[in-house]
Coordinates of C-alpha atoms in Angstrom, one line a residue:
Chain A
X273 CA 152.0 101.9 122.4
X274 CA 153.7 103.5 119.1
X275 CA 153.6 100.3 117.8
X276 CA 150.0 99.7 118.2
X277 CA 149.1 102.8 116.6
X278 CA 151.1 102.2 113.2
X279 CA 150.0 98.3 113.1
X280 CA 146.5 100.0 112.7
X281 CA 147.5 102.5 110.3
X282 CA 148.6 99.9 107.7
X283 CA 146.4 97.2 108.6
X284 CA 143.6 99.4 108.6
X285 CA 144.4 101.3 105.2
X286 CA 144.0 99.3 102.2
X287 CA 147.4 98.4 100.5
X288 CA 149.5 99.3 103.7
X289 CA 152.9 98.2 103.8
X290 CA 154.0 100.1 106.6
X291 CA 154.6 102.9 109.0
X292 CA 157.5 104.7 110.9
X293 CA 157.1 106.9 113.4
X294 CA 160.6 109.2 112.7
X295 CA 162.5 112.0 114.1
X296 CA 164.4 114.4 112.3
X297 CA 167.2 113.1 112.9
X298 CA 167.0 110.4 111.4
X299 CA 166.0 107.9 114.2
X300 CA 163.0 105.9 114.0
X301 CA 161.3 105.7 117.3
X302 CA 159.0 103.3 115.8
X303 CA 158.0 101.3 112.9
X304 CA 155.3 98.5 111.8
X305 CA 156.2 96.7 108.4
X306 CA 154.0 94.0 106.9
X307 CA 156.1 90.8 105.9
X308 CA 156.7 91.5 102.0
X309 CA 159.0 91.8 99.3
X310 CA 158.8 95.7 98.8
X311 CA 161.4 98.3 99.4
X312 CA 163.4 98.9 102.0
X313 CA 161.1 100.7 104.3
X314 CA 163.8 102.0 106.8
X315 CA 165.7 103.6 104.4
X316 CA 162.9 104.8 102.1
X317 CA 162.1 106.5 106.1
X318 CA 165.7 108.3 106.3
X319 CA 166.0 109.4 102.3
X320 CA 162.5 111.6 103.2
X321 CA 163.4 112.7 106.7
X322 CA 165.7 115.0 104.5
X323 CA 163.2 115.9 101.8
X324 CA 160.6 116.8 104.9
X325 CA 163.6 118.9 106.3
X326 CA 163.7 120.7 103.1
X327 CA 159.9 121.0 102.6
X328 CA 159.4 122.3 105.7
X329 CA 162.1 125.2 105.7
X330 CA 160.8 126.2 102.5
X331 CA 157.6 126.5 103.6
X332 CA 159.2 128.9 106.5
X333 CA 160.9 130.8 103.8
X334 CA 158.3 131.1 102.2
X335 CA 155.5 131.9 104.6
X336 CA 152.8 129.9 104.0
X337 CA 152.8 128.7 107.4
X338 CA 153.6 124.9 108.8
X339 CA 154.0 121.7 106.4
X340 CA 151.4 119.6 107.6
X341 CA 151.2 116.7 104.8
X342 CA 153.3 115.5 102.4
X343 CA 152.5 113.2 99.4
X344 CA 154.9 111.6 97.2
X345 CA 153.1 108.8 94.2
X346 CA 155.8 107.0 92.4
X347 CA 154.9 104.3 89.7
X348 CA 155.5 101.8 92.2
X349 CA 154.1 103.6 95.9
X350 CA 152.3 106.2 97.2
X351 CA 154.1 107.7 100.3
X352 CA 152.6 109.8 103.1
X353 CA 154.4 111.8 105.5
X354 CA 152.8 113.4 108.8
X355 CA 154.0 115.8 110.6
X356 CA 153.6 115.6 114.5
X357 CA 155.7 118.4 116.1
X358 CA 159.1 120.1 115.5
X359 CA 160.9 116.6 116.4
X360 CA 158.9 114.2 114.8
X361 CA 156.8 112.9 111.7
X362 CA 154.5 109.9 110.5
X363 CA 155.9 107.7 107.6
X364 CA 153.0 106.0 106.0
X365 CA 154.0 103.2 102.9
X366 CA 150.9 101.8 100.6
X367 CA 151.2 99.9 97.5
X368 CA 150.6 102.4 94.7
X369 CA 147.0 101.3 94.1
X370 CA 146.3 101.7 98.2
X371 CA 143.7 103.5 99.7
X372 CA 145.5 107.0 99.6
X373 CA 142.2 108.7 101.9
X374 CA 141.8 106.4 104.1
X375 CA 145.6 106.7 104.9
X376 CA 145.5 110.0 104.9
X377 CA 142.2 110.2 107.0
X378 CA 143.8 107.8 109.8
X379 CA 146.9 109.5 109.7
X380 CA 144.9 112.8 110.6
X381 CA 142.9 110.8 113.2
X382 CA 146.2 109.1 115.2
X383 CA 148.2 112.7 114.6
X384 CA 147.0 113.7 118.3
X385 CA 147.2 110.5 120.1
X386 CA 150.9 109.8 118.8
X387 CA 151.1 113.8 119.5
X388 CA 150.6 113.0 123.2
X389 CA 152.5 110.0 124.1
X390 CA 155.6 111.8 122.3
X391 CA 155.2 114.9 124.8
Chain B
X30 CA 148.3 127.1 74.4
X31 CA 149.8 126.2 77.6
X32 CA 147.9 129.2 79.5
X33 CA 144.8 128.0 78.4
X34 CA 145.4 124.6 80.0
X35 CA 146.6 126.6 83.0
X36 CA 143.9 128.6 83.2
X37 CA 141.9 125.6 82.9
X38 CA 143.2 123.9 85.7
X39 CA 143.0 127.2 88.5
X40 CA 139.4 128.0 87.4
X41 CA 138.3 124.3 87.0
X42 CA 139.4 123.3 90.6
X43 CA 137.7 125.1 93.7
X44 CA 139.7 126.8 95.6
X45 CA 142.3 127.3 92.8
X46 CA 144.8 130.0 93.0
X47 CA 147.3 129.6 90.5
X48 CA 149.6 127.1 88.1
X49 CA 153.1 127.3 86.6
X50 CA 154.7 124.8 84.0
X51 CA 158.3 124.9 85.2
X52 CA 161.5 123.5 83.7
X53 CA 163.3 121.6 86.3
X54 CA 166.3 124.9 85.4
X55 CA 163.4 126.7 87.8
X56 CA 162.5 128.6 84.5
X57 CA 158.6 129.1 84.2
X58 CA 157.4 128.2 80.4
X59 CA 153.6 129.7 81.7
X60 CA 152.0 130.5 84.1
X61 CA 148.4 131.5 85.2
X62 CA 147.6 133.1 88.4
X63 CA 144.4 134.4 90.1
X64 CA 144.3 138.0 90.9
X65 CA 144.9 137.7 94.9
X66 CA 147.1 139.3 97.9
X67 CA 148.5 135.1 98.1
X68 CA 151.7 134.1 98.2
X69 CA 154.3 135.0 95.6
X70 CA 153.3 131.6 93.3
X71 CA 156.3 132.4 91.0
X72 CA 158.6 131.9 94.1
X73 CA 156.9 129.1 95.3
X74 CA 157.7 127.3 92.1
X75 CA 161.3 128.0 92.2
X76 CA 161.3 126.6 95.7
X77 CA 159.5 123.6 95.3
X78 CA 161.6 123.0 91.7
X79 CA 164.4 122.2 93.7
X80 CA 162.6 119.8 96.2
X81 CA 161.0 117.9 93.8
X82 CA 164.1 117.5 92.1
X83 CA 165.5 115.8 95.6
X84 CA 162.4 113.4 95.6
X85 CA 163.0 112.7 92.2
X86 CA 167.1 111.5 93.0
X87 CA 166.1 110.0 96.3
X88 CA 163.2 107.8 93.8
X89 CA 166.3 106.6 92.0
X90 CA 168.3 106.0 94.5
X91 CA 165.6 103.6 96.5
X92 CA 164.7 102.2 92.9
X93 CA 161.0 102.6 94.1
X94 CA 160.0 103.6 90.3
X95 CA 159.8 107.3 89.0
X96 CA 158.2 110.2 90.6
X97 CA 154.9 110.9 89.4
X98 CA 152.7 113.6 91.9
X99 CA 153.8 115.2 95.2
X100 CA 151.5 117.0 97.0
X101 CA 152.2 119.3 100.1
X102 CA 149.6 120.6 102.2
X103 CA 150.4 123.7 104.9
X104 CA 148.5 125.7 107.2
X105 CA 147.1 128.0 104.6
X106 CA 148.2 126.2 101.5
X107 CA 147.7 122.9 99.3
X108 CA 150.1 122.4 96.6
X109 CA 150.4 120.3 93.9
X110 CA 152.9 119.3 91.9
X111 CA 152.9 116.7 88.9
X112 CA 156.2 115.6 86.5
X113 CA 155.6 115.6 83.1
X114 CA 159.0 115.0 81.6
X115 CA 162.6 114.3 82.2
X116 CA 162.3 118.4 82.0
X117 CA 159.3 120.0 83.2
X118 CA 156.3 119.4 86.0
X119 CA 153.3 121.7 86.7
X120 CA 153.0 123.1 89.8
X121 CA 149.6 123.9 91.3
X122 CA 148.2 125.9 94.3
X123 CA 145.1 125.5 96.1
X124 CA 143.8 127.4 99.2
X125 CA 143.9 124.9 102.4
X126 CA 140.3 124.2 101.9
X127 CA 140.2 123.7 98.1
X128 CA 139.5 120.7 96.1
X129 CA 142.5 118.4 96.6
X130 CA 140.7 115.6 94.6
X131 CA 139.6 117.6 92.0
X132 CA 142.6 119.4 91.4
X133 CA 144.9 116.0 91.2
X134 CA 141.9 115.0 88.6
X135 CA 142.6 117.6 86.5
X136 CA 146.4 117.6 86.2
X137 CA 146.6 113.6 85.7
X138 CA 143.7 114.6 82.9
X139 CA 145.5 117.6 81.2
X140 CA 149.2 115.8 81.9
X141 CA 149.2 114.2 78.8
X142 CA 147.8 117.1 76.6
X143 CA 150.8 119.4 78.2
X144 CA 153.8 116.7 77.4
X145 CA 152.7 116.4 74.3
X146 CA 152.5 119.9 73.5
X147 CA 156.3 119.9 75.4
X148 CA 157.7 117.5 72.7

């Protein structure tokens, strides 16, 4: 079912390369990766579960309430990170000239359903 | 000079509440805030200097290119922060609602003004 979900988050947003659905810890639960010669997706997933750790405590510290979104462009891809609940986050990979609001509107759309079957 | 661009920014983006050009030392070169009972921006910064300086390393580390925007959206606030140099990045806030696209407009158009007014 997870894996349904991501396949249409990247196949559906222009440039997609792929999508992990994450826990905290570390552990993807699962993932959806187009064949291609990018980055390694997997690992690109742990390096930011930390980052999201971090963005989300500051935002604690700083009280201006729960890290919903988090957008990282680098000259080569443009990374969007979901969160879900306190346990898990959406990891969504596009090609740097991708279609950033469309993956960002899907990701809003499929926040509940993968919200759900995670509960 | 670099207030004015600030200035430019908050005012020019709806929803605007304030911009800082921070050193990645978390020292602020300028700053201009909105008068508002919002969150302590200056803090913010400081906060999200160290972050940013994670996303930067992890970057390197997956060899996915350099870091150009991040943007962090929470339940009251929308943040934006873009790298200039090796040395300094503006940071800017948004209410939730404000103009995301706008605002990313307006710091990829003023980037280049600011860095070289930094060198």
């Amino acid at each position: 079912m997870f894996g349904n979900v991501l396949q249409g988050l990247v196949e559906g947003t222009g440039g997609g390369i792929g999508a992990v659905l994450m826990g905290y810890d570390g552990i993807p639960v699962a993932q959806f990766f187009r064949p291609t010669q990018g980055p390694d997706l997997q690992l690109m997933a742990v390096e930011y579960t930390n980052i999201l750790k971090e963005i989300r405590t500051a935002a604690e510290i700083l009280d201006i309430g729960r890290t919903e979104e988090v957008a990282i462009r680098t000259e080569r891809y443009l990374l969007v990170l979901r969160t879900l609940t306190d346990d898990y986050f959406v990891a969504l990979t596009l090609e740097r000239d991708g279609n950033f609001g469309k993956g960002r509107y899907l990701l809003q759309r499929d926040a509940s359903v993968l919200r759900d079957a995670l509960a």
